[in-house]
CSV table of C-alpha atoms in Angstrom, one decimal:
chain,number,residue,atom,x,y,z
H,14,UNK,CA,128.9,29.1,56.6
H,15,UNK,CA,132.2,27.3,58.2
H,16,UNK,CA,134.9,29.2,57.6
H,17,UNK,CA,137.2,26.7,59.7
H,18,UNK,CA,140.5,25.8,57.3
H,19,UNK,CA,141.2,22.3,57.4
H,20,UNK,CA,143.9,20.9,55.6
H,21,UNK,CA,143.6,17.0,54.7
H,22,UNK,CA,147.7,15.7,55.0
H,23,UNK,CA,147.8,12.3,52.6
H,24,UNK,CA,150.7,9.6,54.6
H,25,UNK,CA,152.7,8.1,52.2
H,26,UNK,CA,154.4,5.4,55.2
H,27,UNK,CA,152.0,2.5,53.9
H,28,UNK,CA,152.2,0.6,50.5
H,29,UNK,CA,148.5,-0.4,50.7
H,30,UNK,CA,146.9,3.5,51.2
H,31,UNK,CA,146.5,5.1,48.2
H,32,UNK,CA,148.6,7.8,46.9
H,33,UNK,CA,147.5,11.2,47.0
H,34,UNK,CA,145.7,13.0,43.8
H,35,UNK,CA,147.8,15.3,43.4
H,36,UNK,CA,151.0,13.6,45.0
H,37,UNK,CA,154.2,16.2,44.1
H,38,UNK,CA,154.2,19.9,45.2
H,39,UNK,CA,152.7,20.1,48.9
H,40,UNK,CA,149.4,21.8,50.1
H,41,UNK,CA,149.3,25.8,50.6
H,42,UNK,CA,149.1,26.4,54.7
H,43,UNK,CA,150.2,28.1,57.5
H,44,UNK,CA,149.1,31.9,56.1
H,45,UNK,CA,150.7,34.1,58.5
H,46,UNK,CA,149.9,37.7,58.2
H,47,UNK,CA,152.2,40.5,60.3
H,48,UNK,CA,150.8,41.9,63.3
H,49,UNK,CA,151.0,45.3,64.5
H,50,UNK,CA,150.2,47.0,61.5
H,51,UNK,CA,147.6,48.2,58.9
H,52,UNK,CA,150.1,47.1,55.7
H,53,UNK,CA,151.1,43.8,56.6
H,54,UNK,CA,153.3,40.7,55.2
H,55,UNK,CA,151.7,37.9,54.7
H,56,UNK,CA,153.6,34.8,54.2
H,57,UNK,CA,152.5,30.8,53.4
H,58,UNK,CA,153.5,27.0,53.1
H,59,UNK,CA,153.4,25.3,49.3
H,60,UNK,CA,154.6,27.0,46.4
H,61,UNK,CA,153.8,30.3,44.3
H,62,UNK,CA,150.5,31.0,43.9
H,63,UNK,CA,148.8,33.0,40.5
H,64,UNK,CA,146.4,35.3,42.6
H,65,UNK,CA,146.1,36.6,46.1
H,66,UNK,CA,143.3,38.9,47.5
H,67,UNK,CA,141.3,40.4,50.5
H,68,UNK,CA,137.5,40.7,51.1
H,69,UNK,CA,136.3,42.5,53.6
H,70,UNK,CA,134.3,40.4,55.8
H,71,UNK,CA,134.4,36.7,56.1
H,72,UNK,CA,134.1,35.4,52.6
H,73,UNK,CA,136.2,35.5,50.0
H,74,UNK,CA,134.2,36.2,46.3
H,75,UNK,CA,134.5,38.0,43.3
H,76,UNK,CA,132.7,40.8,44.1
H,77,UNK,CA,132.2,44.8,45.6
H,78,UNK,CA,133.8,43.4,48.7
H,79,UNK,CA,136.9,42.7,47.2
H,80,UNK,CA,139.8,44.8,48.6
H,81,UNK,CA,142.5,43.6,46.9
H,82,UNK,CA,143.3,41.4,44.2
H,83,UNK,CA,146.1,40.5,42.4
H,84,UNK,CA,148.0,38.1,39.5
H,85,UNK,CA,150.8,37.3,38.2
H,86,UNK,CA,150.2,34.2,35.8
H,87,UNK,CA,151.7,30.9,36.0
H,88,UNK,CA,151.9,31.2,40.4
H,89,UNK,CA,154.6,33.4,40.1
H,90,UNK,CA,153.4,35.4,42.9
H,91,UNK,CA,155.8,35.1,45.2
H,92,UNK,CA,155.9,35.2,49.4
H,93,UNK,CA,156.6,37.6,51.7
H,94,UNK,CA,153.5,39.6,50.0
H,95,UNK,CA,153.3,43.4,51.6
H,96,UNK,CA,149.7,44.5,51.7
H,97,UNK,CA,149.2,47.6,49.1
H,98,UNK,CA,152.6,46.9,46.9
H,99,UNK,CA,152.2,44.9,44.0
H,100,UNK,CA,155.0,42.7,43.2
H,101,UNK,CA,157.4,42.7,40.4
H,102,UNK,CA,155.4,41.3,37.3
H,103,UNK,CA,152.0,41.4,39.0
H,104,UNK,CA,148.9,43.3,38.2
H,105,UNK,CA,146.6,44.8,40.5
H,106,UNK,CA,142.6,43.5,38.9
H,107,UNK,CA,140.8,44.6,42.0
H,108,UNK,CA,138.6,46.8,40.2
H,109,UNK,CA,137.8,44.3,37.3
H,110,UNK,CA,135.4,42.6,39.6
H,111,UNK,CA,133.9,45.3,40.9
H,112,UNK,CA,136.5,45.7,44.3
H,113,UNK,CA,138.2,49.0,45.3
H,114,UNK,CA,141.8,49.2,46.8
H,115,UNK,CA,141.1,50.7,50.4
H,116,UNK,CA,143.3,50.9,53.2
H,117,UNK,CA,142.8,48.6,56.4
H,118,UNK,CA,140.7,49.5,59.2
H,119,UNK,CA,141.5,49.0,62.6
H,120,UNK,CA,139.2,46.5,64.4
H,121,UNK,CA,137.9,45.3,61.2
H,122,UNK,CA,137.1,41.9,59.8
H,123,UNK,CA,138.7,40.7,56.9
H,124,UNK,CA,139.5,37.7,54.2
H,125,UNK,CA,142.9,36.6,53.1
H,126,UNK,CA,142.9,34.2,50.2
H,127,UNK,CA,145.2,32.9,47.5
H,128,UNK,CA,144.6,30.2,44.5
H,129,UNK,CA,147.1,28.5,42.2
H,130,UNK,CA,146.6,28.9,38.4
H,131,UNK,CA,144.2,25.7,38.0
H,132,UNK,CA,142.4,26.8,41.3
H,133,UNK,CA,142.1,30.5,39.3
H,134,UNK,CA,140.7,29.2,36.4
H,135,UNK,CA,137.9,26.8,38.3
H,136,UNK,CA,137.0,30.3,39.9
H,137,UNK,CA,137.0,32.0,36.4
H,138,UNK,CA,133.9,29.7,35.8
H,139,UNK,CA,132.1,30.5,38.8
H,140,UNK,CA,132.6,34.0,39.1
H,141,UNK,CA,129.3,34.7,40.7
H,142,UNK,CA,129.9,31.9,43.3
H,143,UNK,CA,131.5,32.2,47.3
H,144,UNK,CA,135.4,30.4,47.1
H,145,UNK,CA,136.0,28.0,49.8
H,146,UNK,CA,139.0,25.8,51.0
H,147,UNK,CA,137.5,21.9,50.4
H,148,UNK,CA,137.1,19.4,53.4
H,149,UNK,CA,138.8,17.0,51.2
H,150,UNK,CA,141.6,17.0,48.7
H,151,UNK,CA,140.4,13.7,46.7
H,152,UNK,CA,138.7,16.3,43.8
H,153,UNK,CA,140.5,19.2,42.6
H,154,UNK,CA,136.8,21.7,42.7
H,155,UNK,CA,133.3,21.0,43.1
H,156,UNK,CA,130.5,23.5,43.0
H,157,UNK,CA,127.8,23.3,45.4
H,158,UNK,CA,124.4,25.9,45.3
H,159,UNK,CA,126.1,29.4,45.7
H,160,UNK,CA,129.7,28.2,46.8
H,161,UNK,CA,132.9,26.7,44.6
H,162,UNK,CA,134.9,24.4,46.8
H,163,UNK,CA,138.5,24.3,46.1
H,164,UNK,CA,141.3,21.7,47.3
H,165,UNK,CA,144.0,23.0,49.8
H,166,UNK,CA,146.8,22.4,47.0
H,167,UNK,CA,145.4,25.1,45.0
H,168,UNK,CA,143.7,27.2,47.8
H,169,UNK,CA,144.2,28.7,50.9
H,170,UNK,CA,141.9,31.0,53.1
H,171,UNK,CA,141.8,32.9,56.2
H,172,UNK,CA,139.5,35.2,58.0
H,173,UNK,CA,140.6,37.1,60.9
H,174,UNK,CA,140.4,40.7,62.6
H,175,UNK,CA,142.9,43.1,62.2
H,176,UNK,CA,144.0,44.2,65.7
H,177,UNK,CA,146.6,45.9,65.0
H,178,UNK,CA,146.8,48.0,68.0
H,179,UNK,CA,146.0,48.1,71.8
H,180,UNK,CA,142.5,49.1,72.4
H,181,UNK,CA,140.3,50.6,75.6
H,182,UNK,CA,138.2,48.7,77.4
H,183,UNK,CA,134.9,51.2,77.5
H,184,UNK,CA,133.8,49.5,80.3
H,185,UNK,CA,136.4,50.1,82.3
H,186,UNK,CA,137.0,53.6,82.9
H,187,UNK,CA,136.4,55.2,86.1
H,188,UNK,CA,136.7,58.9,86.6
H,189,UNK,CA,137.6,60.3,90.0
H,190,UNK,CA,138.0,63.6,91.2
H,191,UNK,CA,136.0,67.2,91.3
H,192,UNK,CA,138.4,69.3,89.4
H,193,UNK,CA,138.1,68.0,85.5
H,194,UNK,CA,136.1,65.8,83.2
H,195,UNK,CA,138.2,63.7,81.5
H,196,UNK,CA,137.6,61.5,78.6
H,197,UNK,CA,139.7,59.0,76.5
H,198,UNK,CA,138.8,58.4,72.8
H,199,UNK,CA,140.8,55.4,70.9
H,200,UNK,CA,143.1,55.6,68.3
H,201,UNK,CA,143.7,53.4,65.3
H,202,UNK,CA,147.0,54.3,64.1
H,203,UNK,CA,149.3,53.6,67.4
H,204,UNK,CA,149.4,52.3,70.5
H,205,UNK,CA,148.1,55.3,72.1
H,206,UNK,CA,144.6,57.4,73.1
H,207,UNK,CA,143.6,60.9,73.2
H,208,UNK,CA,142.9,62.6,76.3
H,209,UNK,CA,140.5,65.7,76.5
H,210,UNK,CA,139.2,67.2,80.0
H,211,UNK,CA,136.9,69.9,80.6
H,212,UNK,CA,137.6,72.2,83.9
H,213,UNK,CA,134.1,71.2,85.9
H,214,UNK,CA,135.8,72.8,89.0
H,215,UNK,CA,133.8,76.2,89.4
H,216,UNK,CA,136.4,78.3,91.2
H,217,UNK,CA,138.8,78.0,88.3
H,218,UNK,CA,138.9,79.5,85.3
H,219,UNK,CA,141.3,77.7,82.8
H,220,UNK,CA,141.1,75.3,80.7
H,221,UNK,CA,144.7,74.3,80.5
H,222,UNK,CA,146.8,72.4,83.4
H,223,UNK,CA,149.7,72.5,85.4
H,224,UNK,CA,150.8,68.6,85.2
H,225,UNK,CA,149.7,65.4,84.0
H,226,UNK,CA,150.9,61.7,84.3
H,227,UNK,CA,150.7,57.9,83.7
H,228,UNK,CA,150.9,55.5,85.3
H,229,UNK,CA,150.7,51.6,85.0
H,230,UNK,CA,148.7,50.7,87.8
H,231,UNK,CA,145.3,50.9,89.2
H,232,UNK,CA,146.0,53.9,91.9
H,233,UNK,CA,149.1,56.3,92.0
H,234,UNK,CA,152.1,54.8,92.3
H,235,UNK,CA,155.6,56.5,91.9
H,236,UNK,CA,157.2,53.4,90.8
H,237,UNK,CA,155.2,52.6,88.2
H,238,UNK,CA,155.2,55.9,86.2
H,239,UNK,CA,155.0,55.5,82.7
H,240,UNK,CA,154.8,59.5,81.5
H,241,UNK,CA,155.0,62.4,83.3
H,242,UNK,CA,155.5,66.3,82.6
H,243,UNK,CA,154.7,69.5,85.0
H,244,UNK,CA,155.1,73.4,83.9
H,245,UNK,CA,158.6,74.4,84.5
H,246,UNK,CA,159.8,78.1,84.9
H,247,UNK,CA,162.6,80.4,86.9
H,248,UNK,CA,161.6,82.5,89.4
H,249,UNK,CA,165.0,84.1,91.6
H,250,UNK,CA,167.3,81.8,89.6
H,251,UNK,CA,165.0,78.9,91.3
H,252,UNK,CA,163.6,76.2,89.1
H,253,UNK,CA,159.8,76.5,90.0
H,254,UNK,CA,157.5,73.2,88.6
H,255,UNK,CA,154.0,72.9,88.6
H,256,UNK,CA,152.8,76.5,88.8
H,257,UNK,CA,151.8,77.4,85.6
H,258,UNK,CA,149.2,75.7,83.2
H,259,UNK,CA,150.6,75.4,80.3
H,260,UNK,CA,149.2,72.2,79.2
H,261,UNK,CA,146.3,72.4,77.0
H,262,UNK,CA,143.6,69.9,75.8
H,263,UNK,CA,143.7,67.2,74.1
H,264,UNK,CA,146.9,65.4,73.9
H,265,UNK,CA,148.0,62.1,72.6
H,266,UNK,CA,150.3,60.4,75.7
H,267,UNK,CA,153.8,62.0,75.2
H,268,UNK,CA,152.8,64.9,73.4
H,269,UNK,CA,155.3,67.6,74.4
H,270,UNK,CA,154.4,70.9,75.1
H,271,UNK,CA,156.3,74.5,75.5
H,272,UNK,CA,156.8,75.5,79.0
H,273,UNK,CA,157.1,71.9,80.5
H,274,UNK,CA,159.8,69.5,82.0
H,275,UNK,CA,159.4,65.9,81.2
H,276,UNK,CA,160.1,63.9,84.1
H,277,UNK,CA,159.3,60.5,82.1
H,278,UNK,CA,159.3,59.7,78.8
H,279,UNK,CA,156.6,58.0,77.1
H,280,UNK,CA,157.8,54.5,75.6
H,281,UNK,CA,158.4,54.4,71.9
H,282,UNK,CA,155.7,51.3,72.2
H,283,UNK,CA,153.0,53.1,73.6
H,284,UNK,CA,150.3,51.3,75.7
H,285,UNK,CA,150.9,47.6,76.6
H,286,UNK,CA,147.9,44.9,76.3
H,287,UNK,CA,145.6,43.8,78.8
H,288,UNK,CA,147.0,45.9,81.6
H,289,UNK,CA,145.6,48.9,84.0
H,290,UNK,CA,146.6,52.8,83.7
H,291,UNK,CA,145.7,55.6,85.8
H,292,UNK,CA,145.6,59.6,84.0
H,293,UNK,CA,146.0,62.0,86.2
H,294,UNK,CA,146.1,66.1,85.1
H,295,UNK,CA,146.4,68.7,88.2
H,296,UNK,CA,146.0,72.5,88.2
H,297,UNK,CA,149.2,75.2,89.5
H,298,UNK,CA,147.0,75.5,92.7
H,299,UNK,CA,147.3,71.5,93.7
H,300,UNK,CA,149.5,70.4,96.5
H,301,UNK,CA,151.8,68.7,94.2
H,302,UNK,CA,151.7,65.4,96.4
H,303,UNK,CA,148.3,63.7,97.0
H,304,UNK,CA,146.4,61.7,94.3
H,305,UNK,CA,143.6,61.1,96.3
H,306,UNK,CA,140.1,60.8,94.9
H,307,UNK,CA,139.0,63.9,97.2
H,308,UNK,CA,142.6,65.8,96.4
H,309,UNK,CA,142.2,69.5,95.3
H,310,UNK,CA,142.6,70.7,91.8
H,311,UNK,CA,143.2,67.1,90.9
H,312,UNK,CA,141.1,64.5,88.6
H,313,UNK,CA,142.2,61.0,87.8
H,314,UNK,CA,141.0,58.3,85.3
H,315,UNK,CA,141.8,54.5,85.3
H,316,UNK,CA,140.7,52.3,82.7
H,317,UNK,CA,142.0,48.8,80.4
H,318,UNK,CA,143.7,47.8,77.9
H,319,UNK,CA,143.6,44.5,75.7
């Protein structure tokens, strides 16, 4: 089934076209839903609307899929809408259709939808059937087979994915170096990933490191550091960095740690889209200098985002 909105815009510039059937308040459009979070605004184009609610998936019905639904009679929902908070006046009837409240997931696809009161009501009498926007606004609803067809000034529909965050590309990462395994596993709360090694280098020991870094770029490059932190201590009334391992998996990128100087903070954004970054985490015994592929006590892993 299409889910492609189309929204039919009637001219009024010539005398001999007909005027439009329901000529007066303006179509619903232009849903835009706030990125760069799991409870979202959503805003629109045309008027109050009587009920708004999310399916997961990409159809919108009256059903277990239902996420969120909620009314307030006589379209006096009004916009911005915050995913989760029910307005002033509204009530929440999720559950009267057989829907749950849930939180969004990350990555996930979902349904937006919203219907004035006469758009409401044609849906009260097809409760059983899928609701989509209509190709044409000459009829206010029609009903074909399983799906209810309603007109753009009483209905508006979206599907999309939420994508809140920056994400991995799997199929990217490339591990380099004999002294750790190192693996990244997305998270779906923030721009950021956890990190977790294992020591695979026989002649040491311990699992815990004496530095690790990022940096936005594909191999090592001092100018392009985005985080960095090495084990700091005093030996002689000399600052001494990079001699103890202190730093213990896993860690979320500018995690701090006891024991440790931070010689770049982590941005407040976190990762940026569709760019490259290289991990590095080094043991007190490397060199403190090379990030070579063959360097001692030293493993690396580059990978994408998008």
């Amino acid at each position: 089934m299409a889910l492609l909105l189309l929204f039919t815009l009637n001219s009024c510039e010539e005398d001999s076209k007909p005027l439009a059937p329901y000529a007066g308040p303006p179509p619903l459009s232009d849903l835009l839903i706030e990125g760069g979070t799991l409870t979202p605004r959503f805003n629109w184009i045309g008027g109050y609307v009587t009920v708004f609610g999310v399916n997961r998936g990409h159809y919108a019905r009256l059903d277990s899929t239902l996420q969120w639904l909620i009314i307030s009679e006589g379209n006096n929902l009004h916009y911005p809408i915050k995913y989760g908070v029910l307005p002033e006046g509204a009530e929440d009837i999720t559950e009267l259709y057989g829907g749950k409240f849930e939180d969004f997931i990350e990555d996930s696809t979902y349904t937006y939808w919203m219907v004035k009161e006469e758009g409401w009501n044609d849906i009260l009498q097809h409760v059983d059937k899928y609701i989509m926007p209509a190709i044409t606004d000459s009829v206010h609803s029609y009903s074909i087979d399983d799906t209810l067809w309603i007109n753009t000034y009483q209905h508006l529909q979206k599907s999309c994915w939420i994508d809140a965050f920056t994400n991995i590309d799997m199929s990217s990462i490339k591990l380099r170096g004999s002294f750790a395994d190192i693996v990244l596993t997305e998270t779906d709360s923030c721009n950021n990933v956890l990190i977790d090694w294992t020591i695979i280098d026989q002649s040491v020991q311990d699992s815990l490191v004496a530095a690790v870094g990022l940096c936005k770029a594909a191999t090592y490059d001092p100018k392009k550091i985005v985080w960095e932190i090495w084990s700091v201590d005093t030996v002689d009334n000399q600052i001494i960095y990079g001699k103890n391992n202190v730093i213990s998996p896993p860690l979320l990128l500018g995690q701090s740690f006891p024991n440790t100087w931070v010689f770049k903070q982590f941005p407040s954004q976190g990762l940026e889209r569709n760019a490259t970054y290289l991990f590095w985490v080094a043991g007190k015994d490397w060199d403190q200098e090379n990030h070579l592929r063959f360097t001692k006590y030293h493993s690396y892993i580059t990978f994408n985002t998008w």
